[in-house]
Amino acid sequence: MAYEARTFLNYENSIKLPSSEDLTIDYSDVKLNLKLLNKYFEVNTLDEILVRRRNEFKTRTEHLQKRKEALNEREIMFKERIISYEMYIKELSMKRDRSLRRIDDEKNLIQNKQIEIDLFNQEIQQIQNENKKLENIILQYQPHLNLLTQVNLPRIL
């Protein structure tokens, strides 16, 4: 909506020219008419300035409104980015937690396997010890076995 300067005074109506019968000039009327004419032009200029300033104000407010809308859009965009980034961080945190749980499970599995290996090693050691005892017993009875083989008796073992 453009503003226009008001024209409440008309130049022809503002100056009353003396009729041809009245040739006597009253200088106070002329001075008053000149003052009125000056005031009319002054009011016109002020009206034009006012109209220009109103239009400038309107364009500035429209520009500021557009900037405000653009800033609101950017703010919404940044909030969406922040939410997206937070979701990404949360997802990474969940992956990290799963990986840590997997690592703990693998450590426990390794520890259990090591315990099992230790038990098997103990069992092997026991079997080897038993084997040595049996070998010792066989060595003890070896001379008797040799004697029996010389005599040609059937073997018991």
XYZ file of C-alpha atoms in Angstrom:
157
model
C 0.000 0.000 0.000
C 1.689 3.140 -1.191
C 1.180 6.367 0.621
C 0.414 9.537 -1.283
C 0.849 13.113 -0.258
C -2.387 14.727 0.652
C -3.473 17.784 -1.244
C -5.784 19.643 1.014
C -4.752 23.039 -0.336
C -5.065 23.922 -3.936
C -2.709 26.533 -5.292
C -5.440 28.478 -7.066
C -7.716 28.448 -4.058
C -4.975 29.371 -1.639
C -4.146 32.647 -3.348
C -6.909 35.144 -3.819
C -5.935 37.449 -6.546
C -7.470 40.894 -6.341
C -10.113 41.611 -8.820
C -9.457 44.182 -11.464
C -11.700 46.683 -9.675
C -9.638 46.497 -6.550
C -6.333 47.704 -7.787
C -5.360 48.913 -4.454
C -2.966 46.400 -3.095
C -3.057 45.608 0.523
C 0.459 44.496 1.321
C -0.607 42.692 4.452
C -2.849 40.429 2.332
C 0.000 39.761 -0.081
C 2.341 38.966 2.796
C -0.289 36.722 4.305
C -0.870 34.999 0.965
C 2.886 34.544 0.501
C 3.140 33.091 3.977
C 0.235 30.778 3.197
C 1.841 29.790 -0.083
C 5.155 29.096 1.674
C 3.323 27.077 4.315
C 1.492 25.166 1.577
C 4.777 24.228 -0.119
C 6.330 23.425 3.234
C 3.385 21.182 4.145
C 3.561 19.559 0.701
C 7.287 18.858 1.100
C 6.736 17.559 4.607
C 3.908 15.360 3.321
C 6.159 13.988 0.584
C 8.933 13.393 3.105
C 6.422 11.684 5.394
C 5.158 9.510 2.538
C 8.741 8.582 1.596
C 9.588 7.769 5.196
C 6.426 5.682 5.571
C 7.330 3.780 2.408
C 10.919 3.345 3.645
C 9.595 2.159 6.993
C 7.255 -0.264 5.254
C 10.045 -1.662 3.047
C 12.347 -1.930 6.056
C 9.714 -3.763 8.088
C 9.042 -6.098 5.140
C 12.775 -6.689 4.767
C 13.120 -7.326 8.496
C 10.138 -9.681 8.403
C 11.768 -11.627 5.560
C 15.039 -11.762 7.494
C 13.169 -12.927 10.588
C 11.457 -15.682 8.583
C 14.804 -16.694 7.070
C 16.358 -16.794 10.541
C 13.462 -18.901 11.817
C 13.947 -21.307 8.910
C 17.676 -21.511 9.638
C 16.929 -22.073 13.327
C 14.551 -24.911 12.434
C 17.171 -26.342 10.074
C 19.848 -26.174 12.783
C 17.510 -27.787 15.317
C 16.856 -30.608 12.854
C 20.601 -30.994 12.309
C 21.172 -31.078 16.066
C 18.461 -33.720 16.506
C 19.953 -35.733 13.648
C 23.440 -35.403 15.133
C 22.180 -36.436 18.578
C 20.510 -39.492 17.039
C 23.772 -40.301 15.254
C 25.694 -39.984 18.527
C 23.116 -42.156 20.302
C 23.402 -44.781 17.557
C 27.201 -44.732 17.814
C 26.941 -45.045 21.583
C 24.671 -48.073 21.204
C 27.121 -49.637 18.729
C 29.973 -48.934 21.133
C 28.058 -50.550 24.001
C 27.323 -53.619 21.856
C 30.981 -53.835 20.871
C 32.067 -53.559 24.499
C 29.590 -56.299 25.461
C 30.906 -58.470 22.628
C 34.475 -57.836 23.791
C 33.501 -58.762 27.362
C 31.780 -61.913 26.114
C 34.849 -62.856 24.098
C 37.099 -62.182 27.096
C 34.875 -64.395 29.239
C 34.907 -67.075 26.556
C 38.699 -66.886 26.342
C 38.930 -67.036 30.123
C 36.626 -70.072 30.205
C 38.653 -71.733 27.451
C 41.835 -71.030 29.388
C 40.314 -72.588 32.500
C 39.294 -75.588 30.410
C 42.819 -75.801 28.955
C 44.261 -75.670 32.468
C 41.926 -78.465 33.562
C 42.921 -80.561 30.562
C 46.584 -79.886 31.290
C 46.041 -81.030 34.875
C 44.281 -84.122 33.629
C 47.135 -84.775 31.187
C 49.595 -84.332 34.028
C 47.657 -86.793 36.170
C 47.540 -89.310 33.331
C 51.271 -88.870 32.732
C 51.924 -89.347 36.436
C 49.829 -92.491 36.421
C 51.654 -93.649 33.325
C 55.003 -93.134 35.054
C 53.790 -95.057 38.090
C 52.684 -97.871 35.870
C 55.981 -97.815 34.013
C 57.778 -97.960 37.331
C 55.672 -100.915 38.342
C 56.436 -102.580 35.016
C 60.117 -101.890 35.551
C 59.858 -103.475 38.963
C 58.355 -106.568 37.498
C 60.586 -106.625 34.429
C 63.124 -109.037 35.910
C 60.314 -111.417 36.785
C 58.939 -111.099 33.283
C 62.318 -111.848 31.828
C 62.623 -114.891 34.013
C 59.198 -116.083 32.987
C 59.974 -115.610 29.327
C 63.109 -117.627 29.714
C 61.185 -120.398 31.306
C 58.790 -120.277 28.421
C 55.640 -119.764 30.307
C 52.826 -117.959 28.697
C 52.713 -114.302 29.265
C 50.198 -112.834 31.597
C 50.556 -109.408 30.365
